[in-house]
Coordinates of C-alpha atoms in Angstrom, one line a residue:
M1 CA 50.7 -25.5 -2.2
A2 CA 49.5 -26.6 1.3
S3 CA 46.2 -28.4 1.3
Q4 CA 43.3 -26.5 2.8
T5 CA 42.1 -27.6 6.3
K6 CA 38.7 -29.2 6.2
K7 CA 35.9 -27.1 7.8
W8 CA 33.5 -29.4 9.8
G9 CA 31.0 -26.7 10.8
L10 CA 30.5 -23.0 10.2
F11 CA 34.0 -22.1 11.4
D12 CA 37.6 -23.1 10.7
P13 CA 39.2 -25.3 13.3
L14 CA 40.8 -23.5 16.2
S15 CA 43.5 -26.2 16.3
T16 CA 44.4 -29.3 14.3
A17 CA 47.1 -30.4 16.7
F18 CA 47.4 -34.1 17.5
P19 CA 47.3 -35.2 21.1
T20 CA 50.5 -35.1 23.2
E21 CA 51.6 -38.1 25.3
K22 CA 50.4 -36.3 28.4
E23 CA 47.0 -35.6 26.8
T24 CA 46.7 -39.2 25.7
A25 CA 47.5 -40.5 29.2
S26 CA 44.9 -38.1 30.6
N27 CA 42.4 -39.4 28.0
N28 CA 43.1 -43.0 29.1
A29 CA 42.6 -42.1 32.7
M30 CA 39.3 -40.4 31.8
I31 CA 38.1 -43.6 30.0
E32 CA 39.1 -45.7 33.0
E33 CA 37.1 -43.5 35.3
L34 CA 34.1 -43.8 33.0
K35 CA 34.4 -47.5 33.3
A36 CA 34.7 -47.3 37.1
Q37 CA 31.5 -45.2 37.1
N38 CA 29.8 -48.1 35.2
N39 CA 29.2 -45.9 32.2
F40 CA 29.8 -48.6 29.6
E41 CA 27.7 -51.7 28.9
A42 CA 29.1 -55.2 28.7
P43 CA 29.7 -56.3 25.1
A44 CA 27.3 -59.2 25.6
E45 CA 24.5 -56.8 26.6
T46 CA 25.1 -54.6 23.5
E47 CA 24.9 -57.7 21.3
R48 CA 21.6 -58.5 23.0
R49 CA 20.3 -55.0 22.1
S50 CA 21.3 -55.6 18.4
A51 CA 19.4 -58.9 18.5
V52 CA 16.3 -57.2 19.8
L53 CA 16.5 -54.5 17.1
A54 CA 16.9 -57.2 14.5
E55 CA 13.7 -58.9 15.8
L56 CA 11.9 -55.5 15.7
Q57 CA 12.9 -55.1 12.1
K58 CA 11.3 -58.4 11.2
I59 CA 8.2 -57.6 13.1
T60 CA 8.0 -54.2 11.4
M61 CA 8.1 -55.7 7.9
E62 CA 5.5 -58.2 8.9
F63 CA 3.3 -55.4 10.3
V64 CA 3.6 -53.5 7.0
K65 CA 2.6 -56.6 5.0
H66 CA -0.3 -57.3 7.4
V67 CA -1.8 -53.8 6.9
G68 CA -1.2 -54.1 3.1
K69 CA -3.2 -57.3 3.0
K70 CA -6.1 -55.7 5.0
K71 CA -6.2 -52.8 2.6
G72 CA -6.2 -54.9 -0.6
L73 CA -2.8 -54.2 -2.0
S74 CA -1.5 -56.5 -4.7
Q75 CA 1.0 -59.2 -3.7
G76 CA 3.7 -57.3 -5.6
Q77 CA 3.0 -54.1 -3.7
I78 CA 3.0 -56.0 -0.4
S79 CA 6.3 -57.7 -1.1
D80 CA 8.0 -54.5 -2.0
A81 CA 6.5 -52.3 0.8
G82 CA 9.3 -53.0 3.2
G83 CA 9.4 -51.1 6.5
K84 CA 12.3 -49.8 8.5
V85 CA 13.4 -49.6 12.1
A86 CA 15.8 -46.8 13.0
T87 CA 17.1 -45.5 16.3
Y88 CA 17.8 -42.1 17.7
G89 CA 19.0 -40.6 21.0
S90 CA 21.7 -42.1 23.2
F91 CA 21.7 -45.5 21.4
R92 CA 22.1 -44.0 17.9
L93 CA 24.8 -41.6 19.2
G94 CA 26.6 -44.5 20.8
V95 CA 26.6 -43.2 24.4
F96 CA 24.2 -45.7 26.0
G97 CA 25.0 -47.5 29.3
P98 CA 23.7 -50.3 31.4
G99 CA 19.9 -50.1 31.7
S100 CA 19.5 -47.5 29.0
D101 CA 16.4 -47.7 26.9
I102 CA 16.5 -47.8 23.1
D103 CA 14.7 -44.9 21.3
T104 CA 13.3 -46.6 18.2
L105 CA 11.4 -45.3 15.2
V106 CA 9.2 -47.5 13.0
V107 CA 9.0 -46.1 9.4
A108 CA 6.3 -47.3 7.1
P109 CA 5.1 -46.5 3.5
K110 CA 2.0 -44.5 2.7
H111 CA -0.6 -47.3 3.0
V112 CA 0.1 -47.6 6.7
S113 CA -1.5 -45.0 9.0
R114 CA -0.7 -44.0 12.6
E115 CA -4.0 -45.6 13.6
D116 CA -2.9 -48.8 12.0
F117 CA 0.3 -48.7 14.1
F118 CA -1.4 -48.5 17.4
E119 CA -4.2 -50.9 16.4
H120 CA -2.1 -53.7 14.9
F121 CA 1.5 -53.4 15.8
P122 CA 1.2 -54.5 19.5
S123 CA -0.7 -57.8 18.6
I124 CA 1.8 -58.6 15.8
L125 CA 4.6 -57.8 18.2
N126 CA 3.2 -60.3 20.8
D127 CA 2.5 -63.0 18.2
M128 CA 6.0 -62.9 16.7
S129 CA 7.9 -62.6 20.0
P130 CA 9.0 -65.5 22.3
A131 CA 6.6 -66.2 25.2
G132 CA 7.0 -63.6 27.9
A133 CA 9.4 -61.4 25.9
V134 CA 7.1 -58.4 25.7
T135 CA 6.1 -56.9 29.1
E136 CA 4.8 -53.6 30.4
L137 CA 3.5 -52.4 27.1
A138 CA 1.7 -49.1 27.3
A139 CA 0.6 -46.8 24.4
V140 CA -0.3 -43.1 24.2
P141 CA -1.5 -42.5 20.7
D142 CA -2.5 -38.9 21.2
A143 CA 0.8 -37.6 22.8
Y144 CA 2.7 -34.8 21.2
V145 CA 5.0 -37.6 19.9
P146 CA 2.7 -40.7 19.9
I147 CA 4.5 -43.5 21.6
I148 CA 4.4 -47.2 22.7
K149 CA 6.7 -48.0 25.7
L150 CA 7.5 -51.6 26.4
E151 CA 10.1 -54.0 27.8
Y152 CA 11.4 -56.5 25.3
S153 CA 13.5 -59.3 26.8
G154 CA 14.4 -57.0 29.7
I155 CA 15.4 -54.1 27.5
S156 CA 13.3 -50.9 27.6
I157 CA 12.1 -49.8 24.2
D158 CA 10.4 -46.5 23.2
L159 CA 8.6 -47.0 19.9
I160 CA 7.4 -44.1 17.8
F161 CA 6.0 -44.2 14.3
A162 CA 6.3 -42.2 11.1
R163 CA 4.5 -42.7 7.7
L164 CA 6.2 -41.6 4.5
L165 CA 4.3 -40.7 1.4
V166 CA 6.1 -43.4 -0.7
S167 CA 5.0 -46.8 -1.8
A168 CA 8.0 -48.6 -0.4
V169 CA 10.4 -48.1 2.5
P170 CA 13.6 -50.2 2.0
F171 CA 15.9 -50.7 4.9
S172 CA 18.6 -48.7 3.0
L173 CA 16.4 -45.6 2.8
N174 CA 18.3 -42.5 3.9
L175 CA 16.0 -40.7 6.3
K176 CA 18.1 -37.5 6.1
E177 CA 16.7 -36.6 2.7
D178 CA 14.6 -33.5 3.2
T179 CA 12.2 -34.4 0.3
L180 CA 10.9 -37.3 2.4
L181 CA 9.2 -34.7 4.6
R182 CA 7.1 -33.2 1.8
G183 CA 3.4 -33.6 2.4
L184 CA 3.8 -35.1 5.9
D185 CA 1.8 -33.8 8.9
E186 CA 3.5 -32.2 11.8
V187 CA 3.3 -35.4 14.0
D188 CA 5.1 -37.5 11.4
Q189 CA 7.7 -34.8 10.9
R190 CA 8.3 -34.6 14.7
C191 CA 8.7 -38.4 14.9
L192 CA 11.3 -38.4 12.1
N193 CA 13.2 -35.5 13.6
G194 CA 15.0 -37.5 16.4
T195 CA 16.6 -39.9 13.9
R196 CA 17.4 -37.2 11.4
V197 CA 19.1 -35.0 14.0
S198 CA 21.0 -38.0 15.5
D199 CA 22.2 -39.1 12.1
M200 CA 23.3 -35.6 11.2
I201 CA 25.2 -35.1 14.4
I202 CA 27.2 -38.2 13.8
D203 CA 28.0 -37.1 10.2
L204 CA 29.1 -33.6 11.4
V205 CA 31.8 -34.7 13.9
P206 CA 35.4 -35.4 12.8
Q207 CA 36.0 -38.4 15.0
Q208 CA 33.1 -40.4 16.3
K209 CA 35.0 -42.3 18.9
T210 CA 36.4 -39.1 20.4
F211 CA 32.9 -37.5 20.2
R212 CA 31.4 -40.4 22.1
H213 CA 34.0 -40.5 24.9
T214 CA 33.6 -36.7 25.3
L215 CA 29.8 -36.9 25.3
R216 CA 29.8 -39.7 27.8
T217 CA 31.9 -37.6 30.1
I218 CA 29.7 -34.5 29.7
K219 CA 26.4 -36.4 30.1
L220 CA 27.6 -38.0 33.3
W221 CA 28.9 -34.7 34.7
A222 CA 25.6 -32.9 33.8
Q223 CA 23.5 -35.7 35.4
R224 CA 25.6 -35.7 38.6
R225 CA 25.4 -31.9 38.8
A226 CA 21.6 -32.0 38.3
I227 CA 21.6 -29.8 35.2
Y228 CA 20.2 -32.5 32.8
A229 CA 16.4 -32.2 32.3
N230 CA 14.7 -30.4 29.4
V231 CA 11.3 -30.3 31.1
M232 CA 12.8 -28.5 34.1
G233 CA 14.6 -25.8 32.0
F234 CA 18.0 -27.5 31.6
P235 CA 19.6 -28.9 28.4
G236 CA 18.4 -32.4 27.5
G237 CA 20.4 -35.2 25.9
V238 CA 20.3 -33.9 22.3
A239 CA 21.3 -30.4 23.4
W240 CA 24.4 -31.6 25.3
A241 CA 25.3 -33.7 22.3
M242 CA 25.2 -30.8 19.9
M243 CA 27.3 -28.7 22.3
V244 CA 29.9 -31.4 22.4
A245 CA 29.7 -31.9 18.6
A246 CA 30.4 -28.1 18.1
V247 CA 33.5 -28.3 20.2
C248 CA 34.7 -31.4 18.2
Q249 CA 34.4 -29.3 15.1
F250 CA 36.8 -26.8 16.5
Y251 CA 39.4 -29.4 17.5
P252 CA 39.2 -32.2 14.8
Q253 CA 42.3 -34.1 15.9
A254 CA 42.1 -33.7 19.7
C255 CA 41.5 -36.7 22.1
G256 CA 38.6 -36.9 24.5
S257 CA 40.3 -35.5 27.6
V258 CA 41.3 -32.4 25.6
M259 CA 37.9 -32.1 24.1
V260 CA 36.3 -32.1 27.6
S261 CA 38.6 -29.3 28.8
K262 CA 37.9 -27.3 25.6
F263 CA 34.2 -27.9 26.1
F264 CA 34.2 -26.2 29.5
N265 CA 36.5 -23.4 28.2
I266 CA 34.3 -22.6 25.2
M267 CA 30.9 -23.0 26.7
S268 CA 31.6 -21.1 29.9
T269 CA 32.7 -18.1 27.9
W270 CA 30.3 -18.4 24.9
N271 CA 28.6 -15.2 23.9
W272 CA 25.0 -16.2 24.6
P273 CA 22.5 -15.8 23.1
R274 CA 24.7 -16.4 20.1
P275 CA 23.4 -19.8 18.9
I276 CA 25.3 -23.0 18.8
M277 CA 24.9 -24.4 15.3
L278 CA 26.7 -27.4 13.7
K279 CA 25.9 -26.2 10.2
A280 CA 24.1 -23.4 8.3
I281 CA 20.3 -23.5 8.7
D282 CA 18.5 -24.8 5.6
D283 CA 15.7 -22.9 4.1
N284 CA 12.4 -24.4 3.2
P285 CA 12.7 -26.5 0.0
P286 CA 10.3 -25.7 -2.8
G287 CA 6.7 -26.5 -1.9
M288 CA 7.4 -26.8 1.9
Q289 CA 6.6 -24.3 4.6
A290 CA 7.8 -25.6 7.9
K291 CA 8.6 -23.2 10.8
I292 CA 12.3 -22.8 11.0
W293 CA 14.2 -21.2 13.9
N294 CA 14.7 -17.5 13.1
P295 CA 15.0 -14.9 15.8
V296 CA 14.8 -12.1 13.3
I297 CA 11.3 -13.1 12.2
N298 CA 9.9 -15.1 15.1
R299 CA 9.5 -13.2 18.4
S300 CA 9.5 -16.3 20.5
D301 CA 12.9 -17.4 19.0
K302 CA 14.4 -14.1 19.9
S303 CA 13.6 -14.8 23.6
H304 CA 15.8 -17.9 23.8
L305 CA 18.6 -17.4 26.3
M306 CA 21.0 -20.3 25.2
P307 CA 19.9 -21.3 21.8
I308 CA 21.3 -24.6 20.5
I309 CA 19.9 -25.3 17.0
T310 CA 19.3 -28.8 15.5
P311 CA 21.1 -29.4 12.3
A312 CA 18.3 -31.3 10.4
Y313 CA 15.6 -29.5 8.5
P314 CA 13.4 -27.9 9.9
S315 CA 16.0 -26.5 12.3
M316 CA 14.6 -25.7 15.8
C317 CA 15.9 -24.7 19.2
A318 CA 16.5 -27.6 21.6
T319 CA 16.9 -25.4 24.6
H320 CA 13.8 -23.1 24.5
N321 CA 12.9 -24.1 28.0
I322 CA 16.0 -22.5 29.7
T323 CA 15.1 -19.7 32.1
H324 CA 17.3 -17.0 33.6
S325 CA 17.9 -19.0 36.8
T326 CA 18.7 -22.3 35.0
Q327 CA 21.0 -20.4 32.7
K328 CA 22.9 -18.9 35.7
T329 CA 23.1 -22.4 37.2
I330 CA 24.4 -23.9 34.0
L331 CA 27.1 -21.2 33.6
K332 CA 28.1 -21.6 37.2
E333 CA 28.6 -25.4 36.7
L334 CA 30.5 -24.8 33.4
K335 CA 32.9 -22.5 35.2
R336 CA 33.3 -25.1 37.9
G337 CA 34.0 -27.7 35.2
K338 CA 36.6 -25.4 33.6
E339 CA 38.5 -25.0 36.9
L340 CA 38.4 -28.7 37.7
T341 CA 39.6 -29.9 34.3
Q342 CA 42.5 -27.4 34.5
Q343 CA 43.5 -28.9 37.9
I344 CA 43.1 -32.4 36.4
F345 CA 45.6 -31.6 33.7
E346 CA 47.9 -30.1 36.3
E347 CA 47.5 -33.4 38.2
K348 CA 46.1 -31.7 41.2
M349 CA 42.8 -33.5 40.9
R350 CA 41.5 -36.6 39.3
W351 CA 38.7 -37.3 36.8
K352 CA 36.4 -38.7 39.5
D353 CA 36.4 -35.2 41.1
L354 CA 34.6 -33.9 38.0
F355 CA 31.7 -36.3 38.7
Q356 CA 31.1 -35.3 42.3
K357 CA 27.4 -35.3 43.1
H358 CA 25.5 -32.0 43.3
T359 CA 24.9 -30.2 46.6
F360 CA 21.4 -29.0 45.8
F361 CA 20.0 -30.2 49.1
T362 CA 23.1 -30.2 51.3
K363 CA 24.6 -26.8 50.7
D364 CA 23.2 -24.7 47.9
Y365 CA 20.1 -23.1 49.4
K366 CA 18.5 -22.0 52.6
Y367 CA 15.0 -21.7 51.2
Y368 CA 13.0 -24.2 49.1
L369 CA 9.6 -24.5 47.6
S370 CA 8.1 -28.0 48.0
I371 CA 5.5 -28.6 45.3
T372 CA 3.5 -31.6 46.3
S373 CA 1.1 -33.3 43.8
A374 CA -1.1 -36.0 45.3
S375 CA -3.8 -38.5 44.2
K376 CA -5.8 -41.3 45.8
T377 CA -4.9 -43.8 43.2
K378 CA -1.5 -44.7 41.7
D379 CA -2.7 -44.5 38.0
A380 CA -4.3 -41.1 38.6
Q381 CA -1.1 -39.8 40.2
L382 CA 1.1 -40.9 37.2
I383 CA -0.9 -38.4 35.0
W384 CA -1.5 -35.7 37.7
S385 CA 2.1 -35.5 38.8
G386 CA 3.1 -35.3 35.1
L387 CA 0.8 -32.3 34.6
V388 CA 2.1 -30.6 37.7
E389 CA 5.7 -31.3 36.6
S390 CA 5.0 -29.7 33.2
K391 CA 4.1 -26.4 34.9
V392 CA 7.0 -26.2 37.4
R393 CA 9.1 -24.4 34.9
R394 CA 6.3 -21.8 34.4
L395 CA 6.3 -21.2 38.2
V396 CA 10.0 -20.7 38.1
A397 CA 9.7 -18.1 35.3
S398 CA 6.8 -16.4 37.0
V399 CA 8.7 -16.0 40.3
E400 CA 11.7 -14.7 38.3
E401 CA 9.6 -12.1 36.6
M402 CA 7.6 -10.9 39.7
Q403 CA 10.2 -11.0 42.4
T404 CA 13.2 -8.8 42.1
N405 CA 14.6 -9.9 45.5
I406 CA 15.3 -13.4 44.2
S407 CA 18.7 -14.2 42.5
I408 CA 18.0 -17.8 41.5
V409 CA 14.9 -20.0 41.4
R410 CA 16.3 -23.4 40.5
P411 CA 14.1 -26.5 40.2
F412 CA 15.6 -29.9 41.0
T413 CA 15.6 -32.1 37.9
K414 CA 13.4 -34.9 39.3
G415 CA 10.4 -35.4 41.6
F416 CA 10.3 -37.7 44.6
D417 CA 7.6 -40.3 44.6
R418 CA 6.2 -41.4 48.0
V419 CA 3.3 -43.5 49.3
H420 CA 1.5 -42.8 52.5
R421 CA -1.3 -44.4 54.6
C422 CA -3.6 -42.1 56.4
H423 CA -6.2 -42.9 59.0
S424 CA -7.9 -39.5 59.2
E425 CA -8.6 -36.3 57.2
Q426 CA -6.0 -34.6 59.4
H427 CA -3.4 -37.2 58.4
V428 CA -4.3 -36.6 54.7
D429 CA -3.9 -32.8 55.2
E430 CA -0.5 -33.4 56.9
V431 CA 0.7 -35.5 53.9
L432 CA -0.4 -32.8 51.4
V433 CA 1.8 -30.2 53.0
G434 CA 4.8 -32.5 53.0
K435 CA 4.8 -34.3 56.3
L436 CA 6.2 -37.8 56.2
E437 CA 4.9 -39.3 59.5
H438 CA 2.5 -41.4 57.5
L439 CA 4.9 -42.7 54.9
I440 CA 4.5 -46.5 54.4
K441 CA 7.4 -48.4 55.9
D442 CA 9.8 -49.8 53.3
S443 CA 8.4 -47.3 50.8
N444 CA 11.3 -45.0 50.5
A445 CA 11.1 -42.0 48.1
E446 CA 12.2 -42.7 44.6
T447 CA 13.0 -40.1 42.0
N448 CA 10.9 -40.4 38.9
G449 CA 13.8 -40.1 36.5
G450 CA 14.3 -43.8 35.8
K451 CA 12.0 -46.0 33.8
E452 CA 9.2 -43.6 33.7
N453 CA 5.6 -44.5 33.0
V454 CA 4.4 -43.5 29.5
A455 CA 1.4 -41.6 30.8
H456 CA 3.6 -39.6 33.2
V457 CA 6.1 -38.7 30.5
A458 CA 3.3 -37.7 28.1
A459 CA 1.7 -35.5 30.8
A460 CA 5.0 -33.9 31.8
Q461 CA 5.6 -33.0 28.1
G462 CA 2.4 -31.1 28.1
N463 CA -0.1 -33.7 26.8
A464 CA -2.2 -34.2 29.9
E465 CA -5.3 -32.9 28.1
K466 CA -5.1 -35.9 25.7
L467 CA -5.0 -38.5 28.5
E468 CA -7.9 -39.9 30.4
M469 CA -7.7 -39.5 34.2
P470 CA -8.6 -42.8 36.0
D471 CA -11.5 -42.4 38.4
I472 CA -11.5 -43.6 42.0
D473 CA -12.2 -47.3 42.1
K474 CA -15.8 -48.2 42.9
D475 CA -14.6 -50.3 45.8
K476 CA -12.6 -47.4 47.3
K477 CA -15.7 -45.2 47.0
E478 CA -17.7 -47.7 49.0
A479 CA -15.0 -48.4 51.5
S480 CA -15.7 -47.7 55.1
E481 CA -14.5 -44.4 56.5
S482 CA -12.7 -46.3 59.2
E483 CA -10.4 -47.9 56.6
P484 CA -7.0 -46.2 56.0
T485 CA -6.6 -44.0 52.8
T486 CA -3.5 -44.5 50.6
I487 CA -2.2 -41.3 49.2
Y488 CA 0.4 -41.2 46.4
T489 CA 2.5 -38.1 46.3
T490 CA 5.2 -36.6 44.0
T491 CA 7.2 -33.7 45.4
Y492 CA 9.2 -31.3 43.3
Y493 CA 11.8 -29.1 45.0
V494 CA 12.8 -25.6 43.9
G495 CA 15.8 -23.9 45.6
I496 CA 15.6 -20.2 46.1
E497 CA 18.6 -17.9 46.5
L498 CA 17.9 -14.3 47.6
V499 CA 19.9 -11.3 46.3
E500 CA 22.4 -10.1 48.8
G501 CA 20.8 -7.8 51.4
A502 CA 17.3 -8.8 50.5
T503 CA 14.8 -8.5 53.4
S504 CA 11.5 -9.4 51.8
L505 CA 9.9 -12.0 49.7
D506 CA 6.4 -12.1 48.2
I507 CA 5.5 -14.9 45.7
T508 CA 1.8 -14.9 46.4
M509 CA 0.7 -14.1 42.8
A510 CA 3.1 -16.6 41.2
V511 CA 2.0 -19.4 43.5
N512 CA -1.7 -18.6 43.1
E513 CA -1.3 -18.6 39.3
F514 CA 0.6 -21.9 39.3
V515 CA -2.0 -23.6 41.4
R516 CA -4.8 -22.1 39.3
Q517 CA -3.1 -23.4 36.1
C518 CA -2.8 -26.9 37.6
K519 CA -6.5 -27.0 38.7
A520 CA -7.7 -25.5 35.4
W521 CA -7.1 -28.9 33.8
Q522 CA -10.4 -30.2 32.6
Q523 CA -10.0 -33.5 34.3
Y524 CA -8.9 -32.1 37.7
N525 CA -10.9 -33.8 40.4
P526 CA -10.7 -32.2 43.9
D527 CA -11.9 -35.5 45.4
L528 CA -9.0 -37.3 43.7
N529 CA -6.2 -34.8 43.1
S530 CA -4.4 -32.1 45.1
V531 CA -1.5 -29.7 44.6
R532 CA 0.1 -27.6 47.3
V533 CA 3.1 -25.5 47.5
T534 CA 5.0 -25.2 50.9
H535 CA 7.9 -23.2 52.0
T536 CA 10.7 -25.5 53.4
R537 CA 13.9 -24.4 55.2
N538 CA 17.0 -26.4 54.4
Y539 CA 17.0 -28.0 57.9
D540 CA 13.4 -29.1 57.4
L541 CA 14.0 -31.0 54.2
P542 CA 12.9 -34.7 54.5
A543 CA 15.6 -37.2 55.3
D544 CA 14.9 -39.2 52.1
V545 CA 16.2 -36.6 49.7
F546 CA 19.7 -37.2 51.2
E547 CA 21.8 -40.2 50.2
P548 CA 23.8 -42.2 52.7
G549 CA 26.9 -40.2 53.8
E550 CA 25.3 -36.8 53.0
E551 CA 25.0 -34.3 55.8
K552 CA 21.6 -32.8 56.3
P553 CA 21.7 -29.0 57.2
V554 CA 21.0 -28.2 60.8
K555 CA 19.3 -25.2 62.2
G556 CA 21.8 -22.7 63.4
K557 CA 21.6 -21.1 66.8
K558 CA 21.2 -17.4 66.9
P559 CA 21.3 -14.8 69.6
K560 CA 17.9 -13.8 71.1
A561 CA 16.6 -10.7 69.4
T562 CA 15.6 -7.7 71.6
R563 CA 11.8 -7.2 71.2
T564 CA 10.8 -4.0 69.5
D565 CA 7.7 -2.8 67.8
S566 CA 9.4 -2.9 64.4
S567 CA 7.8 -5.4 62.0
A568 CA 11.3 -6.1 60.6
T569 CA 12.1 -8.2 63.7
K570 CA 9.1 -10.4 63.4
K571 CA 9.4 -14.0 62.4
R572 CA 8.6 -14.9 58.9
N573 CA 4.9 -15.7 58.4
F574 CA 4.9 -18.2 55.6
S575 CA 1.1 -18.2 55.1
A576 CA 1.4 -14.6 53.9
T577 CA 3.2 -15.8 50.8
N578 CA 0.3 -18.2 50.0
L579 CA 2.5 -21.1 50.8
Q580 CA 1.3 -24.0 52.9
A581 CA 3.1 -24.3 56.2
P582 CA 3.7 -27.8 57.7
T583 CA 1.2 -28.7 60.4
Q584 CA 2.4 -28.3 64.0
N585 CA 1.0 -29.9 67.1
G586 CA -1.8 -31.4 65.1
T587 CA -3.2 -28.0 64.1
K588 CA -4.0 -27.4 60.4
K589 CA -2.6 -24.3 58.8
R590 CA -5.0 -23.3 56.0
Q591 CA -4.1 -21.6 52.8
V592 CA -4.1 -17.8 52.9
S593 CA -4.4 -15.5 49.9
S594 CA -2.8 -12.5 51.5
S595 CA -0.2 -10.7 49.4
S596 CA 1.7 -9.0 52.2
T597 CA 5.4 -8.8 52.0
V598 CA 7.3 -11.1 54.2
A599 CA 10.8 -10.7 55.7
P600 CA 12.9 -13.9 55.7
T601 CA 14.6 -14.6 59.0
A602 CA 18.4 -14.8 59.0
G603 CA 20.4 -17.9 59.7

């Protein structure tokens, strides 16, 4: 009797075939291209990461002992208390690369509180580390997921904390046990979730090495195509990982190159909103009442467009931020990936063609919204720009809902940070509507998707109300009016594609509401912060959003129109959409609240 094929997920495998010679050769070529793209870290650097984690484990155990002594525990209790460092995200999944941070979880027994972690851990960390090893330490204890960010011997570490209601936390403790969540508050459950999900993903894939090669390929592709950003309405790292893991379950013996091809085939034709799930959703254990993803019961869950469900209890949707426009963009890119991988296997293209950079600024759109947040101090801008970023997705959804003439409203995945020096109020106004004449030399725009400030990340994730906005320095308040003013800006770009034949555009209400929401923040200070939305044609995009070798769109010539009395032939009046227009000839164009419909010009 033939042995039954193992089922890795909810469904039987679609194929258990082993790779052919041609498929293996293609897989080898794919891995070589990943290496050429600098996707793998040198072994010596990985060993250095392991050494840093070993140090953090020692520090964590000492921290737990320190708190136990302060709280009067017996010597036996202190000795047995333990403490554990676990990882999650790209490091735990084995897909980290050069310069990646390590997402790290500190787990402590019941006598150690979250307040203890933020009060005592940083000082113990500094005392037990080599001189100069710990730099750039910043903590946000009131964030949705409370966090300490730091650099340890040049490696970026994100530290979060969870307290378990047990007297001891041995290093061997299995955090996947659901019973460990009993009695925990929501914050501790959230902090444990990343490690529990990452561990379970690893357990649910047939071949970890194949999974990792496939995920590295998909992550690099998604980043290059600008569809990798949870805050902006695209899948984040864990969502892409679960999508890859689901495909691995369908083809348990396939190699990475085949898995990539199958990934695009399956995901581009998936029957959304049918959810992607790696296993059946677990119900609440006795005595526990966590909210579990269930579109039958929960109205908000039913609205998810591309649900990808985490496998660890309590299951939740990792892609609830996806909008209609970002879904269209994702599906378009998945179809492109399907066509390219087919041509790669036919040897008409190479793997490097899959990783071609996006054309968001060079080709994709004629019309853009430029959302510029600005502050008079750097520290204030870190928080303010995060708050504005957290609301960009709402603006996108609002425009989709209110404007039927728009086919796609697509936000770019990162903002552009710039620094300007202004010598007059007019210069300040010009900066606030996107002009770059006052940009400080050698201060080129940088996207804020690298080593982000902890306050910015917390604000972007919707926690700005728990952060304290720095005030203008006293010295700056007393400075002479003749001295230049430094303005820090972050601009987010949203591409707009009109439906075919559309002749009008009115987004006044959506823009007004977006600006109102931003300024409704309790700590908003009109003397310190600003947010403005401007309309930008593709040929007016600033030069610094283009990389060397990219061609900036140019304004096309068009025949002179015959003058008539018809309003349809009038030039677009951008102020009528409540969008700030760039200043021209030194004249300010003030914000207008008109809601009149505006006809876009052709070309």
